[in-house]
PDB file of C-alpha atoms in Angstrom:
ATOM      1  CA  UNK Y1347    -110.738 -52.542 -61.871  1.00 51.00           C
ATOM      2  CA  UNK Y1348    -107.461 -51.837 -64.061  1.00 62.00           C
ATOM      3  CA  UNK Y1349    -106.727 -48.706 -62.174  1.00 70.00           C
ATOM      4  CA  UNK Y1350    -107.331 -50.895 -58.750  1.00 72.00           C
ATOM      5  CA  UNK Y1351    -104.490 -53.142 -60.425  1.00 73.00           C
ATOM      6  CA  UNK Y1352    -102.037 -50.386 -61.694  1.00 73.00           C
ATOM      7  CA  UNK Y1353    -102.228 -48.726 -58.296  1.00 72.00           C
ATOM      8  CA  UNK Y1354    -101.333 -52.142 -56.260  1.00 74.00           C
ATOM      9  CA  UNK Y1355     -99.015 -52.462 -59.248  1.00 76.00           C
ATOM     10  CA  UNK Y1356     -97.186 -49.182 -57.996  1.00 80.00           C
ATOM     11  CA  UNK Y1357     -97.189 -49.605 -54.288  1.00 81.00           C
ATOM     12  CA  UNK Y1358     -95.418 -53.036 -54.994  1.00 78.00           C
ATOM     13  CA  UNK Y1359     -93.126 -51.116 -57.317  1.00 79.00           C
ATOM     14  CA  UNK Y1360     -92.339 -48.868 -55.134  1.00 81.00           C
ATOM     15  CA  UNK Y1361     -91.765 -51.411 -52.103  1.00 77.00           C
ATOM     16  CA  UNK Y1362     -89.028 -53.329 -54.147  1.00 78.00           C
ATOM     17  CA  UNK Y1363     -87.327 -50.303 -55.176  1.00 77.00           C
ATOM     18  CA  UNK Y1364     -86.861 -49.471 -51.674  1.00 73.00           C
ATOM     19  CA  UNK Y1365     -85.691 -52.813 -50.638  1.00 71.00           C
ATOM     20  CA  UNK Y1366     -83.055 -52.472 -52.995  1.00 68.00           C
ATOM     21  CA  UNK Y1367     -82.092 -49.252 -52.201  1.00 64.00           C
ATOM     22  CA  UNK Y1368     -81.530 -50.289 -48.423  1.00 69.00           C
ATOM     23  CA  UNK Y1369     -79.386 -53.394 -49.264  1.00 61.00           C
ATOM     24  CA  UNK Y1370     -76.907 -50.919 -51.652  1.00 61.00           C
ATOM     25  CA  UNK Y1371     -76.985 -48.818 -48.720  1.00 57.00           C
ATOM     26  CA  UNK Y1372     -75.668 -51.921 -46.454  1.00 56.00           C
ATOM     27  CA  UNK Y1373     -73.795 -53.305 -49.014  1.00 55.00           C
ATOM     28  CA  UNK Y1374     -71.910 -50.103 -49.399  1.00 53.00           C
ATOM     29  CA  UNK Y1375     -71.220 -49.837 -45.512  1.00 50.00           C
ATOM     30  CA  UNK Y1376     -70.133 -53.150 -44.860  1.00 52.00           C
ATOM     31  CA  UNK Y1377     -67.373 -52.805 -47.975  1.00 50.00           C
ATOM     32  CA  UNK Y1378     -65.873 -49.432 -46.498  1.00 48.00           C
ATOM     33  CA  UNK Y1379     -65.642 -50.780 -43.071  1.00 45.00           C
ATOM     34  CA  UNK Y1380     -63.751 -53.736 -44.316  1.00 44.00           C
ATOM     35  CA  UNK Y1381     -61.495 -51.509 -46.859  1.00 43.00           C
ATOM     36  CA  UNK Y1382     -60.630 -49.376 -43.545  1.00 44.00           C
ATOM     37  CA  UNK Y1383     -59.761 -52.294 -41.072  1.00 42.00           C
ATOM     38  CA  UNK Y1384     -57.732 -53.587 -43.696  1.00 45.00           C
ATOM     39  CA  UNK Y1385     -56.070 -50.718 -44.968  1.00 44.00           C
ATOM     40  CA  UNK Y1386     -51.982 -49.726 -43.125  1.00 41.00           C
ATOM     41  CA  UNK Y1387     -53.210 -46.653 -41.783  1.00 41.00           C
ATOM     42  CA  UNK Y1388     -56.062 -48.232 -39.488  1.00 38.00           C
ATOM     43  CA  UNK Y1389     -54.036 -51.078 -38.448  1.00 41.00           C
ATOM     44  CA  UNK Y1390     -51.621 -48.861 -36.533  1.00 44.00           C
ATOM     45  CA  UNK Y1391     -52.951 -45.839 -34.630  1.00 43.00           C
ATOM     46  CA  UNK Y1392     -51.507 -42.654 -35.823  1.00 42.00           C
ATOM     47  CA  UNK Y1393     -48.900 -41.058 -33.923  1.00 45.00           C
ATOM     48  CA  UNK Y1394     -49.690 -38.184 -31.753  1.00 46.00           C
ATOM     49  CA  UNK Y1395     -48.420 -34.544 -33.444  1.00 46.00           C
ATOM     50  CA  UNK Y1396     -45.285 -33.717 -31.343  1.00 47.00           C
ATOM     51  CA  UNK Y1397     -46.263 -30.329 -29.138  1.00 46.00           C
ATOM     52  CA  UNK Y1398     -44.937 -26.955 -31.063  1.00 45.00           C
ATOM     53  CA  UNK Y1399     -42.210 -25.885 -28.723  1.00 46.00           C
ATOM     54  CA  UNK Y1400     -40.696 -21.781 -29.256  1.00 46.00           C
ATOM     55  CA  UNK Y1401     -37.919 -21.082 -27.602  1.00 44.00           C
ATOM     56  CA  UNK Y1402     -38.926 -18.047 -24.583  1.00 43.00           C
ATOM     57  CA  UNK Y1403     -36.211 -14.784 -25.662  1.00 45.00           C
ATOM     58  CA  UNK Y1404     -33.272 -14.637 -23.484  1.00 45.00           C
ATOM     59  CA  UNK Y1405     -34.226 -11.330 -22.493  1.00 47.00           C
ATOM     60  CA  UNK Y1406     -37.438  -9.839 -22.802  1.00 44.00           C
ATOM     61  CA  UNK Y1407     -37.484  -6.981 -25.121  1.00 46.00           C
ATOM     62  CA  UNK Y1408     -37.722  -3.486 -23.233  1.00 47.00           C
ATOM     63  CA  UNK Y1409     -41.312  -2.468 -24.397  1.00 48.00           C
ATOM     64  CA  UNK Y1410     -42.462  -5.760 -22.665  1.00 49.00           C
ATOM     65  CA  UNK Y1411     -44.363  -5.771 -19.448  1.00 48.00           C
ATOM     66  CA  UNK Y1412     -41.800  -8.092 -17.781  1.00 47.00           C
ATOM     67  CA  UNK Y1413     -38.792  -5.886 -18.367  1.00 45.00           C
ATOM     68  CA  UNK Y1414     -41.138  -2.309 -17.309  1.00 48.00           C
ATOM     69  CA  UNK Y1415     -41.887  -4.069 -14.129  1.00 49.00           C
ATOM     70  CA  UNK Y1416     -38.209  -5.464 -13.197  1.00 50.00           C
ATOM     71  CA  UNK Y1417     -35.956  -3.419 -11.826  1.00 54.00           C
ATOM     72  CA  UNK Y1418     -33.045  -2.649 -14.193  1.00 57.00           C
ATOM     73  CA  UNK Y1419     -30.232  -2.972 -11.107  1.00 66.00           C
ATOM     74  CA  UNK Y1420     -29.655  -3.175  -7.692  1.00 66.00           C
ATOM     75  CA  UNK Y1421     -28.074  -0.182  -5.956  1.00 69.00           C
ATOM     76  CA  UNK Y1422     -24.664  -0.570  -5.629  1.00 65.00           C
ATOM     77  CA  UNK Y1423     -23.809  -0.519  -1.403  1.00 68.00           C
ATOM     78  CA  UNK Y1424     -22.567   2.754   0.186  1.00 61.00           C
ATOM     79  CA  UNK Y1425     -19.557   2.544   2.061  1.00 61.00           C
ATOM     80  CA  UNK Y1426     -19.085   4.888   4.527  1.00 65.00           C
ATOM     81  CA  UNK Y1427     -16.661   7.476   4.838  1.00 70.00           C
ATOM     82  CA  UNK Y1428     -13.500   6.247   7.095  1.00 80.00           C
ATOM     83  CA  UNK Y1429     -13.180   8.834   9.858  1.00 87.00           C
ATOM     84  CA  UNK Y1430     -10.988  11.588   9.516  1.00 89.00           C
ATOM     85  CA  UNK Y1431      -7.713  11.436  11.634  1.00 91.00           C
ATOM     86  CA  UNK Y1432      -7.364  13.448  15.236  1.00 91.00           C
ATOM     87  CA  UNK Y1433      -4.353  15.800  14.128  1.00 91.00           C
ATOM     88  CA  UNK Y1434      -3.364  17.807  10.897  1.00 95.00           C
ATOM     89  CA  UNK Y1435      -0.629  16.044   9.390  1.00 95.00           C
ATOM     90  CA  UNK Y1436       0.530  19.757   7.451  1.00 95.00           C
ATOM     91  CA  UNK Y1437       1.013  20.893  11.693  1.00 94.00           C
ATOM     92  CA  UNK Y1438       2.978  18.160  12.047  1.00 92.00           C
ATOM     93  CA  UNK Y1439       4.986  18.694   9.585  1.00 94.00           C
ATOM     94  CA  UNK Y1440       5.357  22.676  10.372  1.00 94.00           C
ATOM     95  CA  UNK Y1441       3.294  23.317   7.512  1.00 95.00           C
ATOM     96  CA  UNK Y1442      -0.370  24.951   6.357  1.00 95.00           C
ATOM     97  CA  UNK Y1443      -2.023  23.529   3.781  1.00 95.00           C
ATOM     98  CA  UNK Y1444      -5.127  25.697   2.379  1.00 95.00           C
ATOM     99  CA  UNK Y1445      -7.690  24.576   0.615  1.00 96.00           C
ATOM    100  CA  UNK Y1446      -8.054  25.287  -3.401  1.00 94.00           C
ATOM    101  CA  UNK Y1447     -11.295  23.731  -4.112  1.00 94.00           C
ATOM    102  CA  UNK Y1448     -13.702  24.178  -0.965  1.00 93.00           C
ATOM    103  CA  UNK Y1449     -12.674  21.074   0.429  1.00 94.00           C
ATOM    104  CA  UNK Y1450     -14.257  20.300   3.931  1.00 94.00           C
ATOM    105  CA  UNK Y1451     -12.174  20.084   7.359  1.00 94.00           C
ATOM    106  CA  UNK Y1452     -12.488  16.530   7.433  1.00 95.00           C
ATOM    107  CA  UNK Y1453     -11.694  16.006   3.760  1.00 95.00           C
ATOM    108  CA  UNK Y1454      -8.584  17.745   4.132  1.00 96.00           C
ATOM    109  CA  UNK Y1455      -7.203  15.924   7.587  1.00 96.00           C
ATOM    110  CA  UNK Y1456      -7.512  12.761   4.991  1.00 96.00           C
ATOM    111  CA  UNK Y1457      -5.948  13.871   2.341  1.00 96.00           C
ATOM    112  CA  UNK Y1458      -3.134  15.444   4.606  1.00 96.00           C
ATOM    113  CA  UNK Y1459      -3.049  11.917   6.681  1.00 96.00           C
ATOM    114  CA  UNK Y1460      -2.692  10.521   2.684  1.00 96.00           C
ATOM    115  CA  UNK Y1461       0.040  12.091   1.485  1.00 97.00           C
ATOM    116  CA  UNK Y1462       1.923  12.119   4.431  1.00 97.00           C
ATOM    117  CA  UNK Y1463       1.771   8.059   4.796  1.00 96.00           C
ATOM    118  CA  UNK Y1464       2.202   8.054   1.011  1.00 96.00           C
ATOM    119  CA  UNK Y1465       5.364   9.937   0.945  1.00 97.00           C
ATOM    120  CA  UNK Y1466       6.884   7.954   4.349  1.00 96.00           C
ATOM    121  CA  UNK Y1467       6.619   4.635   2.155  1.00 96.00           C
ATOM    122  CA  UNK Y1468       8.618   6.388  -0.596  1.00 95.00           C
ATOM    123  CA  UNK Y1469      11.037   7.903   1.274  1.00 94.00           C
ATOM    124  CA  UNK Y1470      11.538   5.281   3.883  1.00 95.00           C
ATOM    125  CA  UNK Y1471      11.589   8.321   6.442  1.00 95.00           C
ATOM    126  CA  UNK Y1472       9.628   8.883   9.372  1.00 94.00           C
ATOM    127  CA  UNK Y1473       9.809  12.734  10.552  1.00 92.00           C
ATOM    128  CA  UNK Y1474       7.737  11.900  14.250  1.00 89.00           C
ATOM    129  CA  UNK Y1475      11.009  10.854  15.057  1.00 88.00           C
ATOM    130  CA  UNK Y1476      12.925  13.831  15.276  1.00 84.00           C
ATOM    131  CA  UNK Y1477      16.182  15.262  14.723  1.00 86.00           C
ATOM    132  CA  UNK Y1478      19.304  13.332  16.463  1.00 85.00           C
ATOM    133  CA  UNK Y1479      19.751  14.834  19.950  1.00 83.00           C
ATOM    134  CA  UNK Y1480      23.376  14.530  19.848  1.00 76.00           C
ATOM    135  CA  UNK Y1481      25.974  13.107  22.587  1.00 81.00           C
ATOM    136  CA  UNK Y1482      25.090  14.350  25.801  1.00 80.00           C
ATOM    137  CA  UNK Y1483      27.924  16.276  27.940  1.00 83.00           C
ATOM    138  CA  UNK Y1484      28.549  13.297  30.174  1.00 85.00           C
ATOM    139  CA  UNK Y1485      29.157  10.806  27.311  1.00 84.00           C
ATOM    140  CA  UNK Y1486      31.596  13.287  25.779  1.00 83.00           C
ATOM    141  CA  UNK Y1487      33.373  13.886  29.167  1.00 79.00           C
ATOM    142  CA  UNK Y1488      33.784  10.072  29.516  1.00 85.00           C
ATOM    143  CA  UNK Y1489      35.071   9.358  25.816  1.00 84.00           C
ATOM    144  CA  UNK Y1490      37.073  12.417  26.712  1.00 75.00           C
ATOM    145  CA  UNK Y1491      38.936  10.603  29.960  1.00 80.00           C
ATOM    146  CA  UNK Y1492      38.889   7.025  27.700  1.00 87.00           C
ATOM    147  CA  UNK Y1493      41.197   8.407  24.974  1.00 81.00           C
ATOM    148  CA  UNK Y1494      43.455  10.862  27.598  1.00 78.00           C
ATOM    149  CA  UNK Y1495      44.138   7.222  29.350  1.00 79.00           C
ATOM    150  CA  UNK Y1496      45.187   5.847  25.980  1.00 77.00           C
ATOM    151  CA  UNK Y1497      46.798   8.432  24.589  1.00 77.00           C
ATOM    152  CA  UNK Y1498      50.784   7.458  23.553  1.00 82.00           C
ATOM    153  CA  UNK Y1499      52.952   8.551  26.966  1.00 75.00           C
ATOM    154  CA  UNK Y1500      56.819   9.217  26.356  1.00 69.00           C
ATOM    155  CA  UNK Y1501      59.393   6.688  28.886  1.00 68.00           C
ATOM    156  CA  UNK Y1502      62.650   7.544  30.060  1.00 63.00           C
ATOM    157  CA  UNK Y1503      62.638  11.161  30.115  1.00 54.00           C
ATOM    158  CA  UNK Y1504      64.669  11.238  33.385  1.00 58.00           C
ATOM    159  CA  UNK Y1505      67.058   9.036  32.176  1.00 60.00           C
ATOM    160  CA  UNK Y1506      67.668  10.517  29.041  1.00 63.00           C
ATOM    161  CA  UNK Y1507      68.048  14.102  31.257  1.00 58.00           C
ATOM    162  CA  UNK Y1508      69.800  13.226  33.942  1.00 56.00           C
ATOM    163  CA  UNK Y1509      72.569  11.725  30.768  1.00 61.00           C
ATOM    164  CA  UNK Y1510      72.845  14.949  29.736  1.00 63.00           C
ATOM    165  CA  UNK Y1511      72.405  16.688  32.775  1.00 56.00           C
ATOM    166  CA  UNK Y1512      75.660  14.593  33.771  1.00 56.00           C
ATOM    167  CA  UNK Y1513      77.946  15.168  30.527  1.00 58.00           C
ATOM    168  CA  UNK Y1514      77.187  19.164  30.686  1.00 56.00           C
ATOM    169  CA  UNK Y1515      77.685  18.981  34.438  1.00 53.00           C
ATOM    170  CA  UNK Y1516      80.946  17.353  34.038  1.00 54.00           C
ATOM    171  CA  UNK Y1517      81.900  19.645  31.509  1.00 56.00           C
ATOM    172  CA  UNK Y1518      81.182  22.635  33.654  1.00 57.00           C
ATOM    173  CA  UNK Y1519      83.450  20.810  36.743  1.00 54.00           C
ATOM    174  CA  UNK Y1520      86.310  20.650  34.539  1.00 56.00           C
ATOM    175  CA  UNK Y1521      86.432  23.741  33.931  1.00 58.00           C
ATOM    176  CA  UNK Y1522      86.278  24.663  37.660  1.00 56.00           C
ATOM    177  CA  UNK Y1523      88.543  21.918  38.619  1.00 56.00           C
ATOM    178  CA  UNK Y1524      85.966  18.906  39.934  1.00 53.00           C
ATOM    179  CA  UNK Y1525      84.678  17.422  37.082  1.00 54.00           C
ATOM    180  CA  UNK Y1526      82.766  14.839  39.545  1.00 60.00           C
ATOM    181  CA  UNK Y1527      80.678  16.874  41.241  1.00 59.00           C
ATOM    182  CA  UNK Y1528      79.925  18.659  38.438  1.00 59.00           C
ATOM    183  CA  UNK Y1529      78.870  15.601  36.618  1.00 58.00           C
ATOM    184  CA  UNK Y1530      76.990  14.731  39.674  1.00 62.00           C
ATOM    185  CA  UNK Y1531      75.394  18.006  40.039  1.00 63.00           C
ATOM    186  CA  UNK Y1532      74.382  17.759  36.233  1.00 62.00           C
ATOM    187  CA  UNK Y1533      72.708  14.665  36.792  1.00 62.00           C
ATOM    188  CA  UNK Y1534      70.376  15.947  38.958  1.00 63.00           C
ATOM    189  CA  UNK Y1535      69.612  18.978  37.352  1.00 60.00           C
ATOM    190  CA  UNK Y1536      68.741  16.799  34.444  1.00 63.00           C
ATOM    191  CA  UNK Y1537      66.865  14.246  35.745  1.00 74.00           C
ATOM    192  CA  UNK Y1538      64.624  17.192  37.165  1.00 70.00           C
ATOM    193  CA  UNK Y1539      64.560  18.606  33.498  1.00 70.00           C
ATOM    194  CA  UNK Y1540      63.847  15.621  31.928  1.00 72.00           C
ATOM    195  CA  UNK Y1541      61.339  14.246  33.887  1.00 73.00           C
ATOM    196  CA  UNK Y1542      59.477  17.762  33.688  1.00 78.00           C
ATOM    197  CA  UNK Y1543      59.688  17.393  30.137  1.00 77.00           C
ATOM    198  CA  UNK Y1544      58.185  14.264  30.133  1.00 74.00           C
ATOM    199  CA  UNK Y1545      55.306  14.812  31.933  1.00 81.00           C
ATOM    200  CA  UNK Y1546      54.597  17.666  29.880  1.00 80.00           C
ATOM    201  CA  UNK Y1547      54.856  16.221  26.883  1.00 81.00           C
ATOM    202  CA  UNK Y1548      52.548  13.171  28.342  1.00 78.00           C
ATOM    203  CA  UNK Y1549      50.091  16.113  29.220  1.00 85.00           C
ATOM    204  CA  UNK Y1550      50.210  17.831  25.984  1.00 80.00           C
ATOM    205  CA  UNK Y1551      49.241  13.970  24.248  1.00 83.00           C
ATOM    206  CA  UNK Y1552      46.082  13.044  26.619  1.00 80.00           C
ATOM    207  CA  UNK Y1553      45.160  16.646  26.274  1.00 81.00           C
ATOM    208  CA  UNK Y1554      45.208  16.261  22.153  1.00 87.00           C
ATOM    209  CA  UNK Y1555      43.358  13.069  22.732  1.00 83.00           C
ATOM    210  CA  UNK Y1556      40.831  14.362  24.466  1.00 82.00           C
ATOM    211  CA  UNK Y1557      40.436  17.425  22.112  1.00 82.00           C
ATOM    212  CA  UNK Y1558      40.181  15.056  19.510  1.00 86.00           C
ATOM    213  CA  UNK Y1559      37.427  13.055  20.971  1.00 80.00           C
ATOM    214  CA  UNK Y1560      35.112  16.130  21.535  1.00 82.00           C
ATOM    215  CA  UNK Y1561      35.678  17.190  17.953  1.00 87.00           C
ATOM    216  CA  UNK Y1562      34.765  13.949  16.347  1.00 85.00           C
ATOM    217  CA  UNK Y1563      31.782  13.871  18.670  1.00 83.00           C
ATOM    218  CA  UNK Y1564      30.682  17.581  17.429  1.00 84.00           C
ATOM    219  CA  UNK Y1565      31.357  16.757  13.679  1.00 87.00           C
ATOM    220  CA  UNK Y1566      29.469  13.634  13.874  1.00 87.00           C
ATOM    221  CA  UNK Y1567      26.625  15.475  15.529  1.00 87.00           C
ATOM    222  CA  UNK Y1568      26.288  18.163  12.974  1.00 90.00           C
ATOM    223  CA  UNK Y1569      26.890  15.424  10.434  1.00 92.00           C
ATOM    224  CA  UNK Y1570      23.682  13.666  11.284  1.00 91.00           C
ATOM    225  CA  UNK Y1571      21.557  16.642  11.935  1.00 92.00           C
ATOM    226  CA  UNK Y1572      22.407  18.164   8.165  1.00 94.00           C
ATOM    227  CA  UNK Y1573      21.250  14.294   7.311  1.00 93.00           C
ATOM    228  CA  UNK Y1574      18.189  15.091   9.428  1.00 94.00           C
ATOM    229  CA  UNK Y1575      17.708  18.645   7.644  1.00 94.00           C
ATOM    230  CA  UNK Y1576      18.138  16.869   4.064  1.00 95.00           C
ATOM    231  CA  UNK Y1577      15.951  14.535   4.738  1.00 95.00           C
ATOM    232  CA  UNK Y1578      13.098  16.274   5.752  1.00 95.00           C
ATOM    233  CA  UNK Y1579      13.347  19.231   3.252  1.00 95.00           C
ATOM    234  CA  UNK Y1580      12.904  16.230   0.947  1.00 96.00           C
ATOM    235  CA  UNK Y1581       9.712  14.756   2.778  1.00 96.00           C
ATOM    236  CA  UNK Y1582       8.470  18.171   2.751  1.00 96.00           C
ATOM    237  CA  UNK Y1583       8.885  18.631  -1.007  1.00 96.00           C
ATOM    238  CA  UNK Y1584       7.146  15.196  -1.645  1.00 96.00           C
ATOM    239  CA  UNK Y1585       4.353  16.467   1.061  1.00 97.00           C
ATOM    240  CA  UNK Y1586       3.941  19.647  -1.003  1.00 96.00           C
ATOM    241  CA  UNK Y1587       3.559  17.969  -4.330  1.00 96.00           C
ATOM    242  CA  UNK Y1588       1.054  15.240  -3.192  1.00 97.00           C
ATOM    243  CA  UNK Y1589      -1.121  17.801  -1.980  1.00 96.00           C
ATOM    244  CA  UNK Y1590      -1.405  20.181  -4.904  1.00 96.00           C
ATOM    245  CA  UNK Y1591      -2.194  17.222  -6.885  1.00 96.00           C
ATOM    246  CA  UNK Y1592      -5.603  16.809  -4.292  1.00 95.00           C
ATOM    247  CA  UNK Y1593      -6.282  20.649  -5.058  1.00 96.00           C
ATOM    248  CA  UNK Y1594      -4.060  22.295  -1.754  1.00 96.00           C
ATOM    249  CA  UNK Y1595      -1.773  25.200  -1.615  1.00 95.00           C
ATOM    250  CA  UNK Y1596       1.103  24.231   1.044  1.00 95.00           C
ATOM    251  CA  UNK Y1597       3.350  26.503   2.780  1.00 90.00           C
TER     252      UNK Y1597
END
């Protein structure tokens, strides 16, 4: 019967030790849950963490995929070549112009066509012009006639003869015995005289004139085609120089 009794004793032992092992247990729960609700940290909610941001590289580095796969640079555009010009520009000129360097045909009409705009500009002169032509024969002929009718004329060559004509013919009469006829027969004579000598002399002037004009015509002619000459031997020199700067030899 006692060990009836202790066991009953044990089971109800054991019963209130688990009671109180279950109300600790919901003691224990209930006090946390109140400590967190009334704690700072629970009453507000926590803030999110702010997203980790890297800055990308400004350029990817070489040994990267990205840069292998683009393309370092686009190609540059071709421009095509300008066609060359229809004459030779050393021709033109009276000149040859060789090539030093194996320069093509066409190569060398532009660079000819180059240098001979390029030296024009300098210069200011344009060889396709030509040399001055000169007065024609006609134009001389007429400035010839313009200064004859305007060259100086002598007056009162008859007068001035038949004065004298008159003084030597009266001279002569005396001597004879009629000095008037004589005189009168002097006046004649040297109105004839004079007048002769007038128109000579009047001659001699338009001829001079005229002389004159034709020479000044001829000087000025040769004057402007030495001009001409000067000028182009110094085109030519500029020509040449351009040229064996682009790898020519010009005759």
């Amino acid at each position: 019967m006692k060990r009836a009794e202790f066991q009953v004793l044990t089971i109800l032992l054991l019963l209130l030790l688990s009671g109180a092992c279950r109300k600790s247990t919901s003691s224990n729960a209930d006090t946390g849950a109140s400590t967190t609700a009334n704690s700072p940290a629970a009453a507000e909610p926590a803030a999110a963490p702010a997203p980790a941001t890297t800055s990308a590289p400004a350029t990817a580095p070489a040994s990267s995929p990205a840069a292998a796969a683009a393309p370092a640079s686009a190609p540059a555009p071709v421009t095509p070549a300008t066609p060359p010009p229809p004459f030779s520009a050393a021709q033109k000129l009276g000149m040859f112009a060789y090539a030093k360097n194996n320069q093509s045909s066409d190569q060398q009409l532009r660079d000819e066509y180059d240098c001979y705009n390029s030296v024009q500009q300098q210069t200011g002169f344009d060889p396709s012009v030509g040399p001055p032509s000169g007065p024609s024969a006609a134009d001389v002929q007429a400035a010839q006639q313009d200064a004859a009718a305007g060259a100086p004329q002598a007056q009162g060559g008859a007068v001035r003869g038949a004065a004298r004509g008159a003084a030597g013919g009266a001279a002569i009469g005396a001597i004879t015995g009629n000095a008037g006829r004589g005189a009168a027969i002097g006046s004649v004579v040297g109105t004839v005289r004079g007048r002769r000598r007038q128109n000579q002399a009047n001659a001699q002037s338009k001829e001079a004139a005229s002389q004159s004009v034709a020479a000044q015509a001829q000087q000025q002619a040769a004057d402007a085609k030495a001009a001409y000459n000067k000028q182009m031997g110094t085109f030519k020199r500029g020509f040449s120089a351009c040229m064996d700067a682009r790898g020519y030899s010009v005759k």
